[in-house]
Amino acid sequence: MKFVVNGGRRLDGEIQVLGSKNAALPILAATLLTKRPCILKNIPLIDDVFTMLEILKSLGSEITWLEERTVRIVNSDIDPKKIDNSKVEKIRASILVVGPLLGRFGYVRMATPGGCLIGVRPVDAHMDALRDLGALVSYDEKADIYEIKPPLKHKWGSRVTLKELSVTGTENLMMLGALLPSITIELAAAEPHVEDLGKFLKLLGVKIAGLRGYEIFMKGLKHEGRKTITYSIMNDPIEAGTFMALGAASKSRLKIKGAPLSSLLLPLQKLKEFGVPFEIVKDDLIIHGSKSDLKGVRIQTQPYPGFPTDLQAPFAVLATQAKGETLIFDTLYEGRLKYIGELEKMGAKAKILDTHQALIFGPTPLKGKEVQSLDLRAGATLVIAALIAEGQSVLNGIEQIDRGYEKLEERLKPLGASIKRID
Ligand code: EPU
């Protein structure tokens, strides 16, 4: 599938931020912890979510859509042996079923999770932490299958230190911890979506302190209640940040509704540094088309509350429109600068310094070209680039974009964007 975009038009209007992918995925997995019916609202209708739902279905989840973005899940009859590995291999987030399955059933046997090609992302932060807690982890290299069992006599440890601030690693430990007497997770990731999972676990009855910090304390469930649990997923900071970059790079007036701004402090600071005028009205962020020159900045990604790696590529398009030099330094991934080659085809001036760092020189007018969506965030980045470029662009591989942004083209059209999906 591809997008055909006729660029160079000023955009104007409002766009609503939808539910967070990276909050929805762990919370969907966390429903496996309980037999209680769970009603989840504000679920983004994106392909990664559909794949996670298929994984749950293969395990035996009863899934009913109640409204457009509201789903009811009942996990009273789950068989961990039935997991569909062909779906596990599709997304990296499938690793998130490990914590709940191990906690509730004491049995996990599954393939290595798949996902974006954005660098080496081994699952050893997960497996080493589970081993440290006493779990028996084995890996059959030939069959590419992990088998994980609880420690003998269920003698789980009560303190674990992650080997890096891994987001899904922290989430897996929290979901396992929800069914252990108590656990302290050291070097936990502090991302807003980790907190969102924590809030859902609290509704189950788990006691948690330390969310949004690097040390999380939990006391697990003693008795399972019976009432239905209803939770609304937080809005997506990364989607909001992508729209920030779009408004700023296209010098448009854009009202971004429902932006979780307290989770976007550094991206907002960077907008200021670039010289992008904006105002905040309650939960809405209004980007005003800049009349003066933008200027280059330094963007260095870091675990939260640092600048999110998932926003470095969209902000690089903004950098092509800023005067001078912008340093992009992705400290997390070594494969996340490949989109720059596609931006160069469109006329961007850049110098790749190494696998983590690049310089972008601006301002340069972009021109419509045929380009390739290499991963989810790179895809959204090229949509922004195509919208500000003069002429027509053809964006191939938009399946990547559908993994994380709900019907992006349909939501951009009311702003005045000319963008068409071709199957
Ligand atoms: N890393 C470091 N140092 C750290 C922490 C991480 O170098 O202190 C490296 C890791 O080695 C790894 C990478 O950074 O190569 C990512 O680490 P992490 O384990 O945190 O990633 P993840 O849990 O697999 C989640 C998101 C990603 C997001 C990262 C980083 C979900 C489902 N996925 O992945 O989202 O990029 O955290 O914030 O939550 C996306 O949405 O496009 C996406 C890739």
Coordinates of C-alpha atoms and ligand atoms in Angstrom, one line a residue, residues 21-22 92-93 118 120-121 164-168 191 303 309-310 332-333 336 376-377, ligand 1:
K21 CA -0.3 2.5 21.3
N22 CA 2.4 1.9 23.9
R92 CA 7.9 -6.9 19.5
A93 CA 5.2 -6.0 22.0
I118 CA 15.4 -0.2 14.3
V120 CA 19.5 -4.6 18.0
R121 CA 16.7 -5.0 20.5
E164 CA 18.8 -0.9 31.5
L165 CA 15.7 1.3 31.7
S166 CA 13.7 -1.0 29.4
V167 CA 10.1 0.1 28.9
T168 CA 8.5 -3.3 28.1
E191 CA 7.6 6.5 30.8
P303 CA 14.7 7.4 28.4
T309 CA 13.4 8.4 20.7
D310 CA 10.0 7.9 19.0
L332 CA 19.0 4.4 22.2
Y333 CA 18.8 2.8 18.8
R336 CA 16.9 4.7 13.6
L376 CA 6.6 3.2 12.0
R377 CA 8.0 6.5 13.1
Ligands
EPU1 N1 18.2 1.3 25.6 C1 19.4 1.8 25.9 N2 19.6 2.4 27.1 C2 18.6 2.5 28.0 C3 17.3 1.9 27.7 C4 17.2 1.3 26.4 O1 20.4 1.8 25.1 O2 18.8 3.0 29.1 C5 18.1 0.6 24.3 C6 17.8 -0.9 24.4 O3 19.0 -1.6 24.4 C7 17.0 -1.1 23.1 C8 16.3 0.3 23.0 O4 17.0 1.2 23.7 O5 17.8 -1.3 22.0 C9 14.8 0.2 23.4 O6 14.7 -0.2 24.7 P1 13.4 -0.7 25.5 O7 13.6 -2.0 26.0 O8 13.0 0.4 26.4 O9 12.4 -0.7 24.3 P2 11.0 -1.5 24.2 O10 10.5 -1.7 25.6 O11 11.2 -2.7 23.3 C10 9.4 0.6 24.0 C11 8.4 1.1 23.0 C12 9.2 1.6 21.7 C13 10.1 2.7 22.2 C14 11.1 2.2 23.3 C15 11.9 3.3 23.9 C16 6.5 -0.2 23.4 C17 5.6 -1.3 23.0 N3 7.5 0.0 22.6 O12 10.1 -0.4 23.4 O13 8.2 2.1 20.8 O14 10.9 3.2 21.1 O15 10.3 1.7 24.4 O16 11.1 4.4 24.4 O17 6.3 0.4 24.4 C18 7.4 2.9 18.8 O18 6.4 3.1 19.3 O19 7.7 3.3 17.6 C19 8.4 2.1 19.5 C20 9.5 1.5 18.9

